[in-house]
CSV table of C-alpha atoms (C1' of nucleotides) in Angstrom, one decimal:
chain,number,residue,atom,x,y,z
T,1,MET,CA,139.6,82.1,79.5
T,2,LYS,CA,142.3,84.3,80.8
T,3,THR,CA,144.9,83.5,78.2
T,4,SER,CA,144.4,86.9,76.4
T,5,LEU,CA,145.0,88.7,79.7
T,6,ILE,CA,148.1,86.7,80.3
T,7,ASN,CA,149.4,87.5,76.8
T,8,TYR,CA,148.7,91.2,77.4
T,9,ILE,CA,150.6,91.2,80.6
T,10,LEU,CA,153.6,89.3,79.3
T,11,LYS,CA,153.8,91.6,76.4
T,12,HIS,CA,154.6,94.5,78.8
T,13,ILE,CA,156.3,93.1,81.9
T,14,THR,CA,157.8,89.8,83.1
T,15,LEU,CA,156.3,88.0,86.1
T,16,SER,CA,157.0,84.7,87.7
T,17,THR,CA,154.4,82.0,87.3
T,18,GLU,CA,153.1,82.5,90.8
T,19,GLU,CA,152.9,86.3,90.4
T,20,LEU,CA,151.1,85.9,87.1
T,21,GLU,CA,148.6,83.4,88.6
T,22,GLY,CA,148.1,85.5,91.7
T,23,PHE,CA,147.4,88.6,89.7
T,24,CYS,CA,145.1,86.9,87.2
T,25,ASN,CA,143.1,85.4,90.0
T,26,LEU,CA,142.1,88.9,91.2
T,27,PHE,CA,140.0,89.1,88.0
T,28,ASN,CA,136.4,87.8,87.7
T,29,GLN,CA,134.8,87.1,84.4
T,30,LYS,CA,131.6,88.8,83.5
T,31,ASP,CA,129.4,88.1,80.5
T,32,VAL,CA,127.5,91.0,79.1
T,33,LYS,CA,124.9,90.5,76.5
T,34,LYS,CA,124.4,92.9,73.7
T,35,LYS,CA,122.8,96.2,74.7
T,36,TYR,CA,123.3,95.5,78.4
T,37,PHE,CA,125.2,97.9,80.6
T,38,LEU,CA,128.3,97.4,82.6
T,39,MET,CA,127.9,100.8,84.2
T,40,ARG,CA,125.5,103.8,84.1
T,41,GLU,CA,125.8,107.5,84.8
T,42,GLY,CA,125.7,108.4,88.5
T,43,GLU,CA,127.3,105.1,89.6
T,44,VAL,CA,130.8,105.0,91.1
T,45,CYS,CA,132.9,102.9,88.7
T,46,LYS,CA,133.9,99.9,90.8
T,47,PHE,CA,136.1,98.1,88.3
T,48,GLU,CA,138.7,98.1,85.7
T,49,GLY,CA,138.0,95.7,82.9
T,50,PHE,CA,139.9,93.8,80.3
T,51,VAL,CA,137.7,92.9,77.3
T,52,THR,CA,138.3,89.3,76.2
T,53,LYS,CA,135.3,89.0,73.8
T,54,GLY,CA,133.0,91.5,72.1
T,55,LEU,CA,132.8,95.2,71.9
T,56,PHE,CA,131.8,98.0,74.3
T,57,ARG,CA,131.1,101.7,73.9
T,58,VAL,CA,131.8,104.2,76.6
T,59,TYR,CA,129.7,107.3,76.2
T,60,HIS,CA,128.2,110.4,77.7
T,61,ILE,CA,124.8,111.8,77.4
T,62,ASP,CA,125.0,115.6,77.0
T,63,SER,CA,122.5,118.2,78.2
T,64,ASN,CA,120.7,118.0,74.8
T,65,GLY,CA,120.2,114.3,75.2
T,66,PHE,CA,122.9,113.4,72.6
T,67,GLU,CA,125.1,110.4,73.1
T,68,GLN,CA,128.8,111.2,72.7
T,69,VAL,CA,131.2,108.3,72.5
T,70,LEU,CA,134.4,108.7,74.5
T,71,TYR,CA,135.8,105.5,73.2
T,72,PHE,CA,135.1,102.0,72.0
T,73,ALA,CA,136.7,98.9,73.6
T,74,GLN,CA,137.1,95.6,71.7
T,75,GLU,CA,139.2,92.5,72.5
T,76,ASN,CA,142.4,93.3,74.5
T,77,TRP,CA,141.3,96.8,75.4
T,78,TRP,CA,140.7,98.1,78.9
T,79,ILE,CA,137.4,99.7,80.0
T,80,THR,CA,136.8,101.9,83.0
T,81,ASP,CA,135.9,105.4,83.9
T,82,ILE,CA,139.3,106.2,85.2
T,83,ASP,CA,138.1,109.4,86.9
T,84,SER,CA,135.3,107.8,88.7
T,85,PHE,CA,137.3,104.6,89.6
T,86,THR,CA,140.3,106.6,90.9
T,87,ASN,CA,138.5,109.3,92.8
T,88,GLU,CA,135.4,107.3,93.7
T,89,THR,CA,133.1,110.0,92.3
T,90,PRO,CA,129.9,109.4,90.4
T,91,SER,CA,130.5,108.7,86.8
T,92,GLN,CA,129.2,110.8,83.9
T,93,LEU,CA,129.5,107.8,81.6
T,94,TYR,CA,127.6,104.8,80.4
T,95,ILE,CA,129.4,101.6,79.4
T,96,GLN,CA,127.3,99.3,77.2
T,97,ALA,CA,128.0,96.1,75.2
T,98,LEU,CA,127.4,96.5,71.5
T,99,GLU,CA,127.9,92.8,71.0
T,100,ASP,CA,127.6,89.8,73.3
T,101,SER,CA,130.8,90.3,75.3
T,102,GLU,CA,133.0,89.0,78.0
T,103,VAL,CA,135.2,91.0,80.3
T,104,LEU,CA,137.6,90.4,83.1
T,105,LEU,CA,137.0,92.7,86.1
T,106,ILE,CA,139.2,93.7,88.9
T,107,SER,CA,138.1,95.8,91.9
T,108,LYS,CA,139.9,98.8,93.3
T,109,LYS,CA,140.7,96.9,96.5
T,110,ASP,CA,142.2,94.0,94.6
T,111,LYS,CA,144.1,96.3,92.3
T,112,GLU,CA,145.6,98.1,95.2
T,113,PHE,CA,146.5,94.7,96.7
T,114,ALA,CA,148.3,93.9,93.5
T,115,TYR,CA,150.2,97.3,93.6
T,116,ASN,CA,151.4,96.5,97.1
T,117,ASN,CA,152.3,92.9,96.6
T,118,ILE,CA,153.6,92.8,93.0
T,119,PRO,CA,155.6,95.9,92.4
T,120,LYS,CA,155.8,95.3,88.6
T,121,ILE,CA,152.0,95.8,88.4
T,122,GLU,CA,152.7,99.5,88.9
T,123,LYS,CA,154.7,99.3,85.7
T,124,LEU,CA,152.0,97.5,83.9
T,125,PHE,CA,149.4,100.0,84.7
T,126,ARG,CA,151.8,102.9,84.2
T,127,ILE,CA,152.5,101.7,80.7
T,128,MET,CA,148.8,100.9,80.0
T,129,THR,CA,147.7,104.4,81.2
T,130,GLN,CA,150.4,105.9,79.1
T,131,LYS,CA,149.3,104.2,76.0
T,132,THR,CA,145.6,105.2,76.4
T,133,HIS,CA,146.8,108.7,77.2
T,134,ILE,CA,148.8,108.8,74.0
T,135,ALA,CA,145.8,107.6,72.0
T,136,LEU,CA,143.5,110.2,73.6
T,137,GLN,CA,146.1,113.0,73.0
T,138,GLN,CA,146.2,112.1,69.3
T,139,ARG,CA,142.4,112.2,69.1
T,140,MET,CA,142.4,115.6,70.8
T,141,ILE,CA,144.9,117.0,68.3
T,142,ASP,CA,142.8,115.5,65.5
T,143,ASN,CA,139.6,116.9,66.8
T,144,LEU,CA,141.1,120.3,67.1
T,145,SER,CA,142.8,120.3,63.7
T,146,LYS,CA,140.8,118.3,61.3
T,147,THR,CA,137.5,118.6,59.5
T,148,ALA,CA,134.8,115.9,60.0
T,149,ASP,CA,135.5,114.4,56.6
T,150,GLN,CA,139.1,113.9,57.4
T,151,ARG,CA,138.4,112.5,60.9
T,152,TYR,CA,136.1,109.9,59.3
T,153,LEU,CA,138.7,108.8,56.7
T,154,ASP,CA,141.3,108.6,59.5
T,155,PHE,CA,138.9,106.5,61.6
T,156,ILE,CA,138.4,104.0,58.8
T,157,GLU,CA,142.1,103.8,58.2
T,158,LYS,CA,143.1,103.5,61.9
T,159,TYR,CA,140.4,101.2,63.0
T,160,PRO,CA,139.3,99.2,59.9
T,161,ASN,CA,138.1,96.5,62.2
T,162,LEU,CA,135.9,98.7,64.4
T,163,PHE,CA,134.6,100.3,61.2
T,164,GLN,CA,133.2,96.9,60.2
T,165,ARG,CA,131.6,96.2,63.5
T,166,LEU,CA,130.0,99.6,64.2
T,167,THR,CA,127.0,101.3,62.8
T,168,ASN,CA,127.3,104.8,61.3
T,169,LEU,CA,125.3,106.0,64.3
T,170,GLN,CA,128.0,104.9,66.6
T,171,ILE,CA,130.8,106.2,64.4
T,172,ALA,CA,129.1,109.6,64.1
T,173,ALA,CA,128.8,109.8,67.9
T,174,TYR,CA,132.6,109.1,68.2
T,175,LEU,CA,133.5,111.7,65.5
T,176,GLY,CA,131.3,114.3,67.3
T,177,ILE,CA,128.9,114.9,64.4
T,178,SER,CA,125.3,114.1,63.7
T,179,HIS,CA,124.6,110.8,61.8
T,180,GLU,CA,122.8,112.7,59.1
T,181,PHE,CA,125.9,114.7,58.4
T,182,LEU,CA,128.0,111.6,58.4
T,183,SER,CA,125.7,110.2,55.8
T,184,LYS,CA,126.3,113.3,53.7
T,185,ILE,CA,130.1,112.9,54.1
T,186,ARG,CA,129.8,109.3,53.0
T,187,ARG,CA,127.9,110.3,49.9
T,188,LYS,CA,130.5,112.9,49.0
T,189,ILE,CA,133.3,110.5,49.4
T,190,ALA,CA,131.6,107.8,47.5
T,191,SER,CA,130.9,110.1,44.5
T,192,LYS,CA,134.7,110.6,44.0
H,1,MET,CA,165.2,125.7,93.3
H,2,LYS,CA,163.8,122.2,93.5
H,3,THR,CA,161.6,122.6,96.5
H,4,SER,CA,158.4,122.7,94.4
H,5,LEU,CA,159.4,119.4,92.8
H,6,ILE,CA,160.1,117.9,96.2
H,7,ASN,CA,156.7,119.1,97.4
H,8,TYR,CA,155.1,117.5,94.4
H,9,ILE,CA,156.8,114.2,94.9
H,10,LEU,CA,156.0,114.0,98.6
H,11,LYS,CA,152.4,114.8,98.0
H,12,HIS,CA,152.1,111.5,96.0
H,13,ILE,CA,154.6,109.0,97.4
H,14,THR,CA,157.0,108.7,100.4
H,15,LEU,CA,160.7,108.4,99.7
H,16,SER,CA,163.7,108.3,102.0
H,17,THR,CA,166.0,111.4,102.0
H,18,GLU,CA,168.6,109.6,99.9
H,19,GLU,CA,166.0,108.4,97.3
H,20,LEU,CA,164.5,111.9,97.1
H,21,GLU,CA,167.9,113.5,96.6
H,22,GLY,CA,169.0,110.9,94.2
H,23,PHE,CA,165.9,111.3,92.1
H,24,CYS,CA,165.9,115.1,92.2
H,25,ASN,CA,169.5,115.2,91.1
H,26,LEU,CA,168.5,113.5,87.8
H,27,PHE,CA,166.8,116.8,86.9
H,28,ASN,CA,168.5,119.8,85.3
H,29,GLN,CA,167.1,123.2,85.5
H,30,LYS,CA,166.6,125.1,82.3
H,31,ASP,CA,165.6,128.8,81.9
H,32,VAL,CA,163.4,129.6,79.0
H,33,LYS,CA,162.8,133.2,78.1
H,34,LYS,CA,159.4,134.3,76.9
H,35,LYS,CA,158.7,133.2,73.3
H,36,TYR,CA,161.5,130.8,73.2
H,37,PHE,CA,161.0,127.1,72.4
H,38,LEU,CA,161.7,124.0,74.5
H,39,MET,CA,160.8,121.8,71.5
H,40,ARG,CA,159.7,122.1,67.9
H,41,GLU,CA,157.8,119.9,65.5
H,42,GLY,CA,159.9,117.2,63.9
H,43,GLU,CA,162.2,116.8,66.9
H,44,VAL,CA,162.1,113.8,69.1
H,45,CYS,CA,161.1,114.9,72.6
H,46,LYS,CA,164.1,114.2,74.8
H,47,PHE,CA,162.7,115.3,78.2
H,48,GLU,CA,160.0,115.2,80.6
H,49,GLY,CA,159.8,118.6,82.4
H,50,PHE,CA,158.4,120.0,85.7
H,51,VAL,CA,157.6,123.7,85.5
H,52,THR,CA,158.9,125.6,88.5
H,53,LYS,CA,158.2,129.1,87.2
H,54,GLY,CA,156.3,130.6,84.3
H,55,LEU,CA,153.9,129.3,81.7
H,56,PHE,CA,154.2,127.2,78.6
H,57,ARG,CA,151.9,126.3,75.8
H,58,VAL,CA,152.0,123.0,74.0
H,59,TYR,CA,150.5,123.3,70.5
H,60,HIS,CA,150.2,121.8,67.1
H,61,ILE,CA,150.2,123.6,63.7
H,62,ASP,CA,147.5,122.1,61.5
H,63,SER,CA,147.6,121.8,57.7
H,64,ASN,CA,145.9,125.2,57.4
H,65,GLY,CA,148.6,126.8,59.4
H,66,PHE,CA,146.5,127.3,62.5
H,67,GLU,CA,147.9,126.8,66.0
H,68,GLN,CA,145.9,124.4,68.2
H,69,VAL,CA,146.7,124.3,71.8
H,70,LEU,CA,146.9,120.8,73.3
H,71,TYR,CA,147.5,122.2,76.8
H,72,PHE,CA,149.0,124.9,78.9
H,73,ALA,CA,151.5,124.2,81.7
H,74,GLN,CA,152.1,126.5,84.6
H,75,GLU,CA,153.9,126.0,87.9
H,76,ASN,CA,153.8,122.5,89.2
H,77,TRP,CA,152.6,121.0,85.9
H,78,TRP,CA,154.5,118.6,83.8
H,79,ILE,CA,155.3,119.2,80.1
H,80,THR,CA,156.4,116.7,77.5
H,81,ASP,CA,155.1,115.1,74.3
H,82,ILE,CA,154.4,111.8,75.9
H,83,ASP,CA,154.0,110.1,72.5
H,84,SER,CA,157.3,111.3,71.1
H,85,PHE,CA,159.2,110.9,74.4
H,86,THR,CA,157.9,107.3,75.0
H,87,ASN,CA,158.1,106.0,71.4
H,88,GLU,CA,161.1,108.2,70.3
H,89,THR,CA,159.2,109.3,67.3
H,90,PRO,CA,159.3,112.9,65.8
H,91,SER,CA,156.9,115.2,67.6
H,92,GLN,CA,154.0,117.0,66.0
H,93,LEU,CA,154.1,119.6,68.7
H,94,TYR,CA,155.8,122.8,69.7
H,95,ILE,CA,156.5,123.7,73.3
H,96,GLN,CA,156.9,127.5,73.9
H,97,ALA,CA,157.3,129.7,76.9
H,98,LEU,CA,154.6,132.3,77.2
H,99,GLU,CA,156.4,134.0,80.1
H,100,ASP,CA,160.0,133.9,81.3
H,101,SER,CA,160.0,130.4,82.7
H,102,GLU,CA,162.0,127.8,84.5
H,103,VAL,CA,161.7,124.1,84.1
H,104,LEU,CA,163.4,121.0,85.6
H,105,LEU,CA,164.1,118.4,82.9
H,106,ILE,CA,164.8,114.7,83.1
H,107,SER,CA,166.0,112.6,80.2
H,108,LYS,CA,164.6,109.3,79.2
H,109,LYS,CA,167.7,107.4,80.2
H,110,ASP,CA,167.7,109.0,83.7
H,111,LYS,CA,164.0,108.4,84.1
H,112,GLU,CA,164.5,104.7,83.2
H,113,PHE,CA,167.4,104.6,85.7
H,114,ALA,CA,165.0,105.9,88.3
H,115,TYR,CA,162.3,103.4,87.4
H,116,ASN,CA,164.9,100.6,87.9
H,117,ASN,CA,166.5,101.9,91.1
H,118,ILE,CA,163.6,103.5,93.0
H,119,PRO,CA,160.5,101.4,92.5
H,120,LYS,CA,158.2,104.0,94.0
H,121,ILE,CA,159.0,106.2,91.0
H,122,GLU,CA,156.8,103.9,88.9
H,123,LYS,CA,154.0,104.8,91.2
H,124,LEU,CA,154.7,108.5,91.0
H,125,PHE,CA,154.5,108.5,87.2
H,126,ARG,CA,151.6,106.1,87.2
H,127,ILE,CA,149.6,108.6,89.3
H,128,MET,CA,150.8,111.6,87.4
H,129,THR,CA,149.9,110.1,84.0
H,130,GLN,CA,146.6,109.0,85.4
H,131,LYS,CA,145.9,112.6,86.5
H,132,THR,CA,146.7,114.1,83.2
H,133,HIS,CA,144.7,111.4,81.5
H,134,ILE,CA,141.7,112.2,83.7
H,135,ALA,CA,142.0,115.9,82.8
H,136,LEU,CA,142.3,115.1,79.1
H,137,GLN,CA,139.3,112.8,79.2
H,138,GLN,CA,137.2,115.5,80.8
H,139,ARG,CA,138.3,117.9,78.1
H,140,MET,CA,137.4,115.4,75.4
H,141,ILE,CA,133.9,114.9,76.9
H,142,ASP,CA,133.4,118.7,77.1
H,143,ASN,CA,134.6,119.2,73.5
H,144,LEU,CA,132.2,116.6,72.3
H,145,SER,CA,129.2,117.8,74.3
H,146,LYS,CA,129.4,121.5,74.8
H,147,THR,CA,129.1,124.6,72.7
H,148,ALA,CA,132.0,127.1,72.4
H,149,ASP,CA,130.2,129.6,74.7
H,150,GLN,CA,129.9,127.0,77.4
H,151,ARG,CA,133.5,125.8,77.0
H,152,TYR,CA,134.7,129.4,77.4
H,153,LEU,CA,132.7,129.9,80.6
H,154,ASP,CA,134.0,126.5,81.9
H,155,PHE,CA,137.6,127.5,81.1
H,156,ILE,CA,137.3,130.7,83.1
H,157,GLU,CA,135.8,128.9,86.0
H,158,LYS,CA,138.2,126.0,86.0
H,159,TYR,CA,141.4,128.0,85.4
H,160,PRO,CA,140.8,131.5,86.6
H,161,ASN,CA,144.5,131.8,87.1
H,162,LEU,CA,145.4,130.8,83.5
H,163,PHE,CA,142.6,133.1,82.2
H,164,GLN,CA,144.4,136.0,83.8
H,165,ARG,CA,147.7,135.1,82.3
H,166,LEU,CA,146.6,134.2,78.8
H,167,THR,CA,145.6,136.3,75.8
H,168,ASN,CA,142.3,135.6,74.1
H,169,LEU,CA,144.3,134.4,71.1
H,170,GLN,CA,145.7,131.6,73.2
H,171,ILE,CA,142.4,130.8,74.9
H,172,ALA,CA,140.7,130.6,71.5
H,173,ALA,CA,143.4,128.2,70.3
H,174,TYR,CA,142.7,126.0,73.3
H,175,LEU,CA,138.9,126.1,72.9
H,176,GLY,CA,139.3,125.2,69.2
H,177,ILE,CA,137.7,128.3,67.8
H,178,SER,CA,138.9,131.4,65.9
H,179,HIS,CA,139.9,134.4,68.1
H,180,GLU,CA,137.3,136.5,66.2
H,181,PHE,CA,134.6,134.2,67.2
H,182,LEU,CA,135.8,134.2,70.8
H,183,SER,CA,135.6,138.0,70.7
H,184,LYS,CA,131.9,137.7,69.6
H,185,ILE,CA,131.2,135.3,72.4
H,186,ARG,CA,132.8,137.7,74.9
H,187,ARG,CA,130.6,140.5,73.6
H,188,LYS,CA,127.5,138.4,73.9
H,189,ILE,CA,128.4,137.4,77.5
H,190,ALA,CA,129.2,140.9,78.5
H,191,SER,CA,125.9,142.2,77.2
H,192,LYS,CA,123.9,140.1,79.6
Z,1,DA,C1',108.8,84.4,56.6
Z,2,DT,C1',107.1,88.6,58.6
Z,3,DC,C1',106.3,92.4,61.2
Z,4,DA,C1',108.5,95.8,64.2
Z,5,DT,C1',112.4,98.2,65.2
Z,6,DT,C1',116.6,100.2,64.2
Z,7,DT,C1',119.6,102.2,60.9
Z,8,DA,C1',120.6,105.0,56.8
Z,9,DT,C1',119.7,108.5,53.3
Z,10,DT,C1',118.0,112.8,51.6
Z,11,DG,C1',116.5,117.8,51.2
Z,12,DA,C1',115.4,122.3,53.1
Z,13,DA,C1',115.9,125.6,56.5
Z,14,DC,C1',118.6,127.0,60.1
Z,15,DT,C1',122.7,127.8,63.5
Z,16,DT,C1',127.3,127.9,64.7
Z,17,DG,C1',131.5,129.1,63.7
Z,18,DT,C1',135.1,130.9,59.9
Z,19,DT,C1',137.3,134.0,56.9
Z,20,DC,C1',138.7,138.3,55.4
Z,21,DA,C1',139.5,143.0,55.8
Z,22,DA,C1',139.4,147.1,58.3
Z,23,DT,C1',139.9,149.6,62.6
Z,24,DG,C1',141.1,150.5,67.3
Z,25,DT,C1',143.7,149.2,71.5
Z,26,DT,C1',147.5,147.5,74.3
Z,27,DT,C1',152.1,146.0,75.0
Z,28,DT,C1',156.8,145.9,74.2
Z,29,DG,C1',161.4,147.0,73.1
Z,30,DA,C1',165.1,150.2,71.8
C,1,DT,C1',158.7,157.7,75.2
C,2,DC,C1',157.3,156.6,71.0
C,3,DA,C1',157.1,153.6,67.1
C,4,DA,C1',156.3,149.0,65.9
C,5,DA,C1',154.3,144.9,66.8
C,6,DA,C1',150.9,142.2,68.8
C,7,DC,C1',146.3,141.8,70.3
C,8,DA,C1',141.2,142.7,70.2
C,9,DT,C1',136.9,144.1,68.0
C,10,DT,C1',133.6,144.4,64.4
C,11,DG,C1',130.7,143.5,60.2
C,12,DA,C1',129.7,141.1,56.0
C,13,DA,C1',129.9,137.1,53.3
C,14,DC,C1',130.7,132.4,53.6
C,15,DA,C1',131.3,127.3,55.0
C,16,DA,C1',130.6,123.6,58.1
C,17,DG,C1',127.5,121.2,60.6
C,18,DT,C1',122.6,120.7,62.8
C,19,DT,C1',117.7,119.9,62.9
C,20,DC,C1',113.6,118.2,61.4
C,21,DA,C1',110.7,115.5,58.8
C,22,DA,C1',110.0,112.1,55.4
C,23,DT,C1',111.3,107.8,53.3
C,24,DA,C1',114.0,103.7,52.3
C,25,DA,C1',116.8,99.9,53.7
C,26,DA,C1',118.5,96.6,56.9
C,27,DT,C1',118.2,93.8,61.0
C,28,DG,C1',116.1,91.2,64.7
C,29,DA,C1',112.8,88.6,67.3
C,30,DT,C1',109.2,85.4,67.1
DNA sequence: ATCATTTATTGAACTTGTTCAATGTTTTGA
DNA sequence: TCAAAACATTGAACAAGTTCAATAAATGAT
C-alpha cells in the first residue's frame, strides 16, 4: 500500500489529489525477502526507493573485504545510491534487505518526468535530500570527534528501534569498528 | 563581483535576465579577513554563502578541545551550517576565513522568497544539496574504509589545489588524525 | 526437536594512531 | 628586519582499536 508514501509527501508539501495520484503511480512496489539484494556493487543504481516495510542496509566492501555500513533504512526512509543514480556511474555499494521488506521504486526517467510536470516535487526532493544531508553531516562530525564507546551509546539513544532490530555485527559495521571490539565495549558498559 | 555566482547558476539551470538579476540581488557581499569568523558555535546560522574569493574552514571543537574540520570551502563553493540554517537551531560549528576572503550571503527569508517567486531556484538548491551530499557520502565511505595514509594520498590527489593552500595542521584536522601523526605519514611517504 | 549456521564473547599479541615534550623551521606583523 | 608567533618534525610512552583463534550462545531451516 502506498498510504505511507502519501503521508510522507503530505508532511512536506501540499499537492492536489490528481498530482498526488499521478506522482504515486510512478512508483512500483517491490518485495525483497531477507538477505536478498536490491542492488550490488558495479551496477548503476536505477531507482530511488521508499521503504514501506522492513529494513535494509546500504554498505560498501572495502579493499580488505570488510563490510562498512553507510546507512540503514527502515520504514519511511529512502534508499538509493544517490551518486550512482544521479551520475549514472557504477555503484560502490550493496543494498540488502535485513528483514522481509517492501519498497516503492521510482526510475530516473519517471522522477525527471515528475520534476517537469509537478514543480512541487522539486521541493519535496530538495527537502528530503537536505534532511539526509543533515543526518550525514551529524554522523561525520560524530565520527571525527567521538570515541567508539560514545558513538555506540549515541546510536542506541538515537535509534532505539534500529538497535532492537540489528545484530551487533551490523551495528559495528555502522560504527566503523570490529564486532569484537564492540563486544568489549558492551562488556565495559555493562560492568558499570 | 557576482559574475562567478551567475556562472554557477547558469551552469545548473536557465533563468531569464530578470530572474537572474532578481535572485542575485538577494545576495550581499561580505569581506572576511584572514582568521576572522563568519559564524561561531552557539549562534544560529543566518546565511547561506557562496565563496567568490579566498578559503574558509568549517569546523567543530570536540569535548577534548580538538578542532575537527567538516569541510573547506574555496571559490565557487557554498558555506553554511545547513542543520542550523534550516532548523534555526544553535550551531555546533565555527566558520573561519583561512585567507582574506569574499562571500555572497543570502538570508533564510530571502531564500524562501526566491523559492516562492522563482520556482527554478528549488531545482538549483536541490542539485546543489545533492552534490554536496554526494561528496559527503564519498568522504564517509572513505573514512570508514581507508587508513589515514590512504586518505591523505587521496586528499592530495582529489584536491591538489587545497593541498597547496592549507597547512598540515588543517589537513590533519580534516583527515581526523593528529598533526604529529600526519607528519609521520609524510615522512614514511617521502622515504619511498 | 535437531543440526547447521550465524552471531557473540573472550584473551593475547599486534598495529594504528595519540599524547607530551622538546627542537627546529617558516611566516607574519610592527 | 627581527622578534614573536605559528607551524612542522621527532622520539618515547601510551591508548584505542584490530586480528586471530577458540568457544559459547542464539537462530534458522527442515
